[in-house]
Structures are given as C-alpha cells and as structure tokens.
Amino acid sequence: MLRLDIPGLPPLAAFNVEDEVYCTSNLCTHNFALLTDGFLDGDEIECPLHGGCFSVRTGAALNFPCETPIRTYPVTAIGEDLYIEVE
Ligand code: FES
C-alpha cells in the first residue's frame, strides 16, 4: 500500500491487491487515523487504532466500530504511474 499526500487533494491511499490497484481515502471514518498505518490483508485494510476494516475494492465498512464507508476513486496504473480520478 502507498500513502499519497498530494497538495490540494484529500489524503489518499493506493493498494495493490493481486496486481489490481485500488485507490481510497486514507482516513478512517470512525476517528482520525491513516489507513496506510494499518494492515492490509487481501482486499481488507484494518485501521491501526481500533481494528475496524474496510474493503479497498468497494470502500465498504466491514466491521465495528466502522459503519461509514470510505470513498473510493477510479485509478489506472500505467507503468509506475497512477492516474486517479478525483472530482
Ligand atoms: S479510528 Fe479507525 S477504527 Fe477507530
């Protein structure tokens, strides 16, 4: 996983899951924590603070205490570059 701090954009994270790249918000929706400080297991990112999990594919909150999904962003990987669609 990769923390993306891009000026002018919200904190983003990119995840490589079985050679597919996904991009999400890097902020847990339960409290303030960077998901890239957590643990990636398959397509599930576990928050480092209280253990809530999200799907990096869909953004869905998967377990307590997380109930609100994280945002996901369309991303294309070309070579070593990532092209992320952010409104
Ligand atoms: S801050 Fe992420 S689960 Fe609580």
mmCIF file of N, CA and C and ligand atoms in Angstrom:
data_model
loop_
_atom_site.group_PDB
_atom_site.id
_atom_site.type_symbol
_atom_site.label_atom_id
_atom_site.label_comp_id
_atom_site.label_asym_id
_atom_site.label_seq_id
_atom_site.Cartn_x
_atom_site.Cartn_y
_atom_site.Cartn_z
ATOM 1 N N MET A 1 0.848 -1.181 0.000
ATOM 2 C CA MET A 1 0.000 0.000 0.000
ATOM 3 C C MET A 1 0.882 1.228 0.000
ATOM 4 N N LEU A 2 0.292 2.319 -0.451
ATOM 5 C CA LEU A 2 1.059 3.537 -0.660
ATOM 6 C C LEU A 2 0.245 4.730 -0.174
ATOM 7 N N ARG A 3 0.854 5.504 0.706
ATOM 8 C CA ARG A 3 0.238 6.746 1.171
ATOM 9 C C ARG A 3 0.469 7.811 0.120
ATOM 10 N N LEU A 4 -0.603 8.522 -0.275
ATOM 11 C CA LEU A 4 -0.490 9.541 -1.302
ATOM 12 C C LEU A 4 -0.846 10.889 -0.704
ATOM 13 N N ASP A 5 0.154 11.717 -0.483
ATOM 14 C CA ASP A 5 -0.056 13.079 0.001
ATOM 15 C C ASP A 5 0.192 14.021 -1.160
ATOM 16 N N ILE A 6 -0.898 14.452 -1.782
ATOM 17 C CA ILE A 6 -0.817 15.293 -2.971
ATOM 18 C C ILE A 6 -1.421 16.650 -2.634
ATOM 19 N N PRO A 7 -0.654 17.720 -2.750
ATOM 20 C CA PRO A 7 -1.177 19.048 -2.404
ATOM 21 C C PRO A 7 -2.501 19.331 -3.120
ATOM 22 N N GLY A 8 -3.470 19.817 -2.356
ATOM 23 C CA GLY A 8 -4.765 20.179 -2.919
ATOM 24 C C GLY A 8 -5.776 19.049 -2.942
ATOM 25 N N LEU A 9 -5.349 17.840 -2.600
ATOM 26 C CA LEU A 9 -6.256 16.697 -2.590
ATOM 27 C C LEU A 9 -6.375 16.153 -1.177
ATOM 28 N N PRO A 10 -7.479 15.473 -0.872
ATOM 29 C CA PRO A 10 -7.596 14.844 0.444
ATOM 30 C C PRO A 10 -6.563 13.717 0.561
ATOM 31 N N PRO A 11 -6.272 13.274 1.766
ATOM 32 C CA PRO A 11 -5.337 12.152 1.926
ATOM 33 C C PRO A 11 -5.868 10.910 1.202
ATOM 34 N N LEU A 12 -5.032 10.362 0.345
ATOM 35 C CA LEU A 12 -5.419 9.198 -0.450
ATOM 36 C C LEU A 12 -4.482 8.037 -0.169
ATOM 37 N N ALA A 13 -4.954 6.850 -0.503
ATOM 38 C CA ALA A 13 -4.130 5.655 -0.374
ATOM 39 C C ALA A 13 -4.333 4.787 -1.606
ATOM 40 N N ALA A 14 -3.265 4.167 -2.049
ATOM 41 C CA ALA A 14 -3.354 3.213 -3.155
ATOM 42 C C ALA A 14 -2.965 1.839 -2.633
ATOM 43 N N PHE A 15 -3.674 0.831 -3.100
ATOM 44 C CA PHE A 15 -3.450 -0.536 -2.633
ATOM 45 C C PHE A 15 -3.278 -1.452 -3.834
ATOM 46 N N ASN A 16 -2.303 -2.304 -3.754
ATOM 47 C CA ASN A 16 -2.104 -3.332 -4.776
ATOM 48 C C ASN A 16 -2.627 -4.645 -4.216
ATOM 49 N N VAL A 17 -3.700 -5.130 -4.833
ATOM 50 C CA VAL A 17 -4.295 -6.392 -4.408
ATOM 51 C C VAL A 17 -4.266 -7.336 -5.598
ATOM 52 N N GLU A 18 -3.402 -8.312 -5.528
ATOM 53 C CA GLU A 18 -3.281 -9.303 -6.602
ATOM 54 C C GLU A 18 -3.110 -8.610 -7.955
ATOM 55 N N ASP A 19 -2.216 -7.617 -7.986
ATOM 56 C CA ASP A 19 -1.874 -6.869 -9.194
ATOM 57 C C ASP A 19 -2.995 -5.985 -9.720
ATOM 58 N N GLU A 20 -4.046 -5.798 -8.937
ATOM 59 C CA GLU A 20 -5.051 -4.784 -9.246
ATOM 60 C C GLU A 20 -4.829 -3.631 -8.279
ATOM 61 N N VAL A 21 -4.905 -2.397 -8.801
ATOM 62 C CA VAL A 21 -4.673 -1.223 -7.959
ATOM 63 C C VAL A 21 -6.006 -0.579 -7.622
ATOM 64 N N TYR A 22 -6.154 -0.219 -6.358
ATOM 65 C CA TYR A 22 -7.349 0.460 -5.868
ATOM 66 C C TYR A 22 -6.917 1.722 -5.153
ATOM 67 N N CYS A 23 -7.769 2.727 -5.210
ATOM 68 C CA CYS A 23 -7.468 3.989 -4.536
ATOM 69 C C CYS A 23 -8.650 4.357 -3.657
ATOM 70 N N THR A 24 -8.347 4.743 -2.425
ATOM 71 C CA THR A 24 -9.390 5.149 -1.482
ATOM 72 C C THR A 24 -8.928 6.382 -0.715
ATOM 73 N N SER A 25 -9.863 6.933 0.034
ATOM 74 C CA SER A 25 -9.480 7.895 1.060
ATOM 75 C C SER A 25 -8.532 7.177 2.023
ATOM 76 N N ASN A 26 -7.589 7.930 2.585
ATOM 77 C CA ASN A 26 -6.666 7.315 3.546
ATOM 78 C C ASN A 26 -7.111 7.531 4.978
ATOM 79 N N LEU A 27 -8.302 8.131 5.163
ATOM 80 C CA LEU A 27 -8.767 8.434 6.518
ATOM 81 C C LEU A 27 -9.851 7.459 6.952
ATOM 82 N N CYS A 28 -9.672 6.890 8.116
ATOM 83 C CA CYS A 28 -10.716 6.059 8.705
ATOM 84 C C CYS A 28 -11.940 6.925 8.964
ATOM 85 N N THR A 29 -13.126 6.362 8.784
ATOM 86 C CA THR A 29 -14.353 7.122 9.019
ATOM 87 C C THR A 29 -14.816 7.038 10.469
ATOM 88 N N HIS A 30 -14.148 6.259 11.297
ATOM 89 C CA HIS A 30 -14.540 6.158 12.707
ATOM 90 C C HIS A 30 -13.937 7.287 13.530
ATOM 91 N N ASN A 31 -12.661 7.546 13.330
ATOM 92 C CA ASN A 31 -11.973 8.601 14.050
ATOM 93 C C ASN A 31 -10.781 8.983 13.185
ATOM 94 N N PHE A 32 -9.843 9.754 13.722
ATOM 95 C CA PHE A 32 -8.726 10.158 12.871
ATOM 96 C C PHE A 32 -7.623 9.111 12.911
ATOM 97 N N ALA A 33 -7.434 8.453 11.811
ATOM 98 C CA ALA A 33 -6.325 7.510 11.664
ATOM 99 C C ALA A 33 -6.041 7.351 10.183
ATOM 100 N N LEU A 34 -4.783 7.207 9.863
ATOM 101 C CA LEU A 34 -4.397 6.945 8.478
ATOM 102 C C LEU A 34 -4.423 5.444 8.237
ATOM 103 N N LEU A 35 -5.195 5.048 7.250
ATOM 104 C CA LEU A 35 -5.337 3.611 6.992
ATOM 105 C C LEU A 35 -4.030 2.977 6.551
ATOM 106 N N THR A 36 -3.170 3.770 5.911
ATOM 107 C CA THR A 36 -1.887 3.194 5.487
ATOM 108 C C THR A 36 -0.964 2.906 6.677
ATOM 109 N N ASP A 37 -1.354 3.329 7.881
ATOM 110 C CA ASP A 37 -0.615 2.911 9.083
ATOM 111 C C ASP A 37 -1.148 1.577 9.608
ATOM 112 N N GLY A 38 -2.176 1.059 8.950
ATOM 113 C CA GLY A 38 -2.797 -0.189 9.392
ATOM 114 C C GLY A 38 -2.237 -1.388 8.655
ATOM 115 N N PHE A 39 -3.085 -2.379 8.487
ATOM 116 C CA PHE A 39 -2.645 -3.680 7.986
ATOM 117 C C PHE A 39 -3.526 -4.099 6.820
ATOM 118 N N LEU A 40 -2.894 -4.443 5.703
ATOM 119 C CA LEU A 40 -3.631 -4.893 4.523
ATOM 120 C C LEU A 40 -3.620 -6.410 4.480
ATOM 121 N N ASP A 41 -4.809 -6.996 4.433
ATOM 122 C CA ASP A 41 -4.950 -8.454 4.350
ATOM 123 C C ASP A 41 -5.886 -8.737 3.179
ATOM 124 N N GLY A 42 -5.326 -9.177 2.064
ATOM 125 C CA GLY A 42 -6.146 -9.337 0.861
ATOM 126 C C GLY A 42 -6.655 -7.975 0.431
ATOM 127 N N ASP A 43 -7.981 -7.848 0.307
ATOM 128 C CA ASP A 43 -8.532 -6.541 -0.077
ATOM 129 C C ASP A 43 -9.114 -5.801 1.119
ATOM 130 N N GLU A 44 -8.748 -6.213 2.333
ATOM 131 C CA GLU A 44 -9.255 -5.550 3.537
ATOM 132 C C GLU A 44 -8.147 -4.787 4.231
ATOM 133 N N ILE A 45 -8.434 -3.509 4.483
ATOM 134 C CA ILE A 45 -7.495 -2.691 5.234
ATOM 135 C C ILE A 45 -8.031 -2.551 6.652
ATOM 136 N N GLU A 46 -7.164 -2.858 7.617
ATOM 137 C CA GLU A 46 -7.548 -2.768 9.029
ATOM 138 C C GLU A 46 -6.972 -1.490 9.619
ATOM 139 N N CYS A 47 -7.832 -0.703 10.202
ATOM 140 C CA CYS A 47 -7.405 0.559 10.821
ATOM 141 C C CYS A 47 -6.472 0.269 12.003
ATOM 142 N N PRO A 48 -5.408 1.082 12.142
ATOM 143 C CA PRO A 48 -4.461 0.822 13.220
ATOM 144 C C PRO A 48 -4.982 1.196 14.607
ATOM 145 N N LEU A 49 -6.052 1.997 14.680
ATOM 146 C CA LEU A 49 -6.480 2.464 16.013
ATOM 147 C C LEU A 49 -7.390 1.481 16.741
ATOM 148 N N HIS A 50 -8.503 1.111 16.096
ATOM 149 C CA HIS A 50 -9.480 0.270 16.801
ATOM 150 C C HIS A 50 -9.825 -0.997 16.034
ATOM 151 N N GLY A 51 -9.119 -1.255 14.966
ATOM 152 C CA GLY A 51 -9.314 -2.538 14.285
ATOM 153 C C GLY A 51 -10.478 -2.605 13.321
ATOM 154 N N GLY A 52 -11.130 -1.469 13.041
ATOM 155 C CA GLY A 52 -12.181 -1.501 12.030
ATOM 156 C C GLY A 52 -11.582 -1.826 10.671
ATOM 157 N N CYS A 53 -12.372 -2.435 9.797
ATOM 158 C CA CYS A 53 -11.860 -2.846 8.482
ATOM 159 C C CYS A 53 -12.739 -2.293 7.368
ATOM 160 N N PHE A 54 -12.109 -2.062 6.244
ATOM 161 C CA PHE A 54 -12.794 -1.605 5.035
ATOM 162 C C PHE A 54 -12.329 -2.447 3.854
ATOM 163 N N SER A 55 -13.220 -2.594 2.890
ATOM 164 C CA SER A 55 -12.831 -3.180 1.615
ATOM 165 C C SER A 55 -12.188 -2.101 0.767
ATOM 166 N N VAL A 56 -10.975 -2.328 0.297
ATOM 167 C CA VAL A 56 -10.349 -1.324 -0.569
ATOM 168 C C VAL A 56 -10.931 -1.388 -1.983
ATOM 169 N N ARG A 57 -11.645 -2.460 -2.296
ATOM 170 C CA ARG A 57 -12.281 -2.554 -3.611
ATOM 171 C C ARG A 57 -13.537 -1.683 -3.670
ATOM 172 N N THR A 58 -14.365 -1.763 -2.617
ATOM 173 C CA THR A 58 -15.664 -1.084 -2.636
ATOM 174 C C THR A 58 -15.750 0.077 -1.659
ATOM 175 N N GLY A 59 -14.865 0.126 -0.692
ATOM 176 C CA GLY A 59 -14.919 1.138 0.361
ATOM 177 C C GLY A 59 -15.835 0.751 1.514
ATOM 178 N N ALA A 60 -16.512 -0.362 1.415
ATOM 179 C CA ALA A 60 -17.480 -0.761 2.442
ATOM 180 C C ALA A 60 -16.818 -0.941 3.804
ATOM 181 N N ALA A 61 -17.517 -0.456 4.833
ATOM 182 C CA ALA A 61 -17.089 -0.719 6.205
ATOM 183 C C ALA A 61 -17.492 -2.156 6.523
ATOM 184 N N LEU A 62 -16.554 -2.933 7.031
ATOM 185 C CA LEU A 62 -16.784 -4.371 7.183
ATOM 186 C C LEU A 62 -17.047 -4.812 8.605
ATOM 187 N N ASN A 63 -16.625 -4.019 9.579
ATOM 188 C CA ASN A 63 -16.894 -4.444 10.955
ATOM 189 C C ASN A 63 -16.847 -3.266 11.920
ATOM 190 N N PHE A 64 -17.380 -3.482 13.095
ATOM 191 C CA PHE A 64 -17.417 -2.497 14.161
ATOM 192 C C PHE A 64 -15.996 -2.103 14.547
ATOM 193 N N PRO A 65 -15.735 -0.846 14.849
ATOM 194 C CA PRO A 65 -16.683 0.249 15.045
ATOM 195 C C PRO A 65 -16.942 1.071 13.786
ATOM 196 N N CYS A 66 -16.488 0.627 12.659
ATOM 197 C CA CYS A 66 -16.674 1.397 11.422
ATOM 198 C C CYS A 66 -18.028 1.081 10.807
ATOM 199 N N GLU A 67 -18.776 2.122 10.485
ATOM 200 C CA GLU A 67 -20.087 1.947 9.864
ATOM 201 C C GLU A 67 -20.207 2.714 8.548
ATOM 202 N N THR A 68 -19.423 3.773 8.413
ATOM 203 C CA THR A 68 -19.486 4.609 7.217
ATOM 204 C C THR A 68 -18.385 4.181 6.250
ATOM 205 N N PRO A 69 -18.731 3.959 4.997
ATOM 206 C CA PRO A 69 -17.703 3.538 4.040
ATOM 207 C C PRO A 69 -16.665 4.628 3.781
ATOM 208 N N ILE A 70 -15.513 4.237 3.308
ATOM 209 C CA ILE A 70 -14.522 5.195 2.836
ATOM 210 C C ILE A 70 -14.770 5.435 1.350
ATOM 211 N N ARG A 71 -14.366 6.609 0.874
ATOM 212 C CA ARG A 71 -14.522 6.914 -0.548
ATOM 213 C C ARG A 71 -13.521 6.108 -1.364
ATOM 214 N N THR A 72 -13.958 5.738 -2.519
ATOM 215 C CA THR A 72 -13.061 5.086 -3.468
ATOM 216 C C THR A 72 -12.961 5.969 -4.709
ATOM 217 N N TYR A 73 -11.876 5.827 -5.418
ATOM 218 C CA TYR A 73 -11.611 6.651 -6.601
ATOM 219 C C TYR A 73 -11.148 5.743 -7.731
ATOM 220 N N PRO A 74 -11.662 5.985 -8.925
ATOM 221 C CA PRO A 74 -11.172 5.204 -10.069
ATOM 222 C C PRO A 74 -9.681 5.474 -10.279
ATOM 223 N N VAL A 75 -8.926 4.437 -10.517
ATOM 224 C CA VAL A 75 -7.484 4.583 -10.696
ATOM 225 C C VAL A 75 -7.027 3.651 -11.811
ATOM 226 N N THR A 76 -6.081 4.150 -12.574
ATOM 227 C CA THR A 76 -5.454 3.353 -13.626
ATOM 228 C C THR A 76 -3.955 3.393 -13.410
ATOM 229 N N ALA A 77 -3.329 2.247 -13.460
ATOM 230 C CA ALA A 77 -1.877 2.169 -13.341
ATOM 231 C C ALA A 77 -1.295 1.965 -14.728
ATOM 232 N N ILE A 78 -0.381 2.859 -15.079
ATOM 233 C CA ILE A 78 0.336 2.727 -16.347
ATOM 234 C C ILE A 78 1.815 2.782 -16.012
ATOM 235 N N GLY A 79 2.466 1.651 -16.149
ATOM 236 C CA GLY A 79 3.862 1.581 -15.722
ATOM 237 C C GLY A 79 3.937 1.815 -14.226
ATOM 238 N N GLU A 80 4.768 2.763 -13.812
ATOM 239 C CA GLU A 80 4.881 3.083 -12.388
ATOM 240 C C GLU A 80 4.032 4.290 -12.002
ATOM 241 N N ASP A 81 3.220 4.794 -12.937
ATOM 242 C CA ASP A 81 2.386 5.963 -12.662
ATOM 243 C C ASP A 81 0.952 5.538 -12.361
ATOM 244 N N LEU A 82 0.330 6.297 -11.444
ATOM 245 C CA LEU A 82 -1.072 6.080 -11.121
ATOM 246 C C LEU A 82 -1.860 7.298 -11.577
ATOM 247 N N TYR A 83 -2.957 7.060 -12.265
ATOM 248 C CA TYR A 83 -3.854 8.116 -12.707
ATOM 249 C C TYR A 83 -5.160 7.951 -11.947
ATOM 250 N N ILE A 84 -5.446 8.908 -11.072
ATOM 251 C CA ILE A 84 -6.572 8.825 -10.166
ATOM 252 C C ILE A 84 -7.590 9.880 -10.550
ATOM 253 N N GLU A 85 -8.849 9.474 -10.656
ATOM 254 C CA GLU A 85 -9.920 10.411 -10.989
ATOM 255 C C GLU A 85 -10.497 10.967 -9.697
ATOM 256 N N VAL A 86 -10.212 12.241 -9.451
ATOM 257 C CA VAL A 86 -10.707 12.908 -8.248
ATOM 258 C C VAL A 86 -11.526 14.099 -8.698
ATOM 259 N N GLU A 87 -12.745 14.224 -8.156
ATOM 260 C CA GLU A 87 -13.602 15.356 -8.534
ATOM 261 C C GLU A 87 -13.018 16.659 -8.034
HETATM 262 S S1 FES B 1 -10.167 5.206 14.151
HETATM 263 FE FE1 FES B 1 -10.303 3.600 12.732
HETATM 264 S S2 FES B 1 -11.439 2.059 13.756
HETATM 265 FE FE2 FES B 1 -11.370 3.712 15.149
#
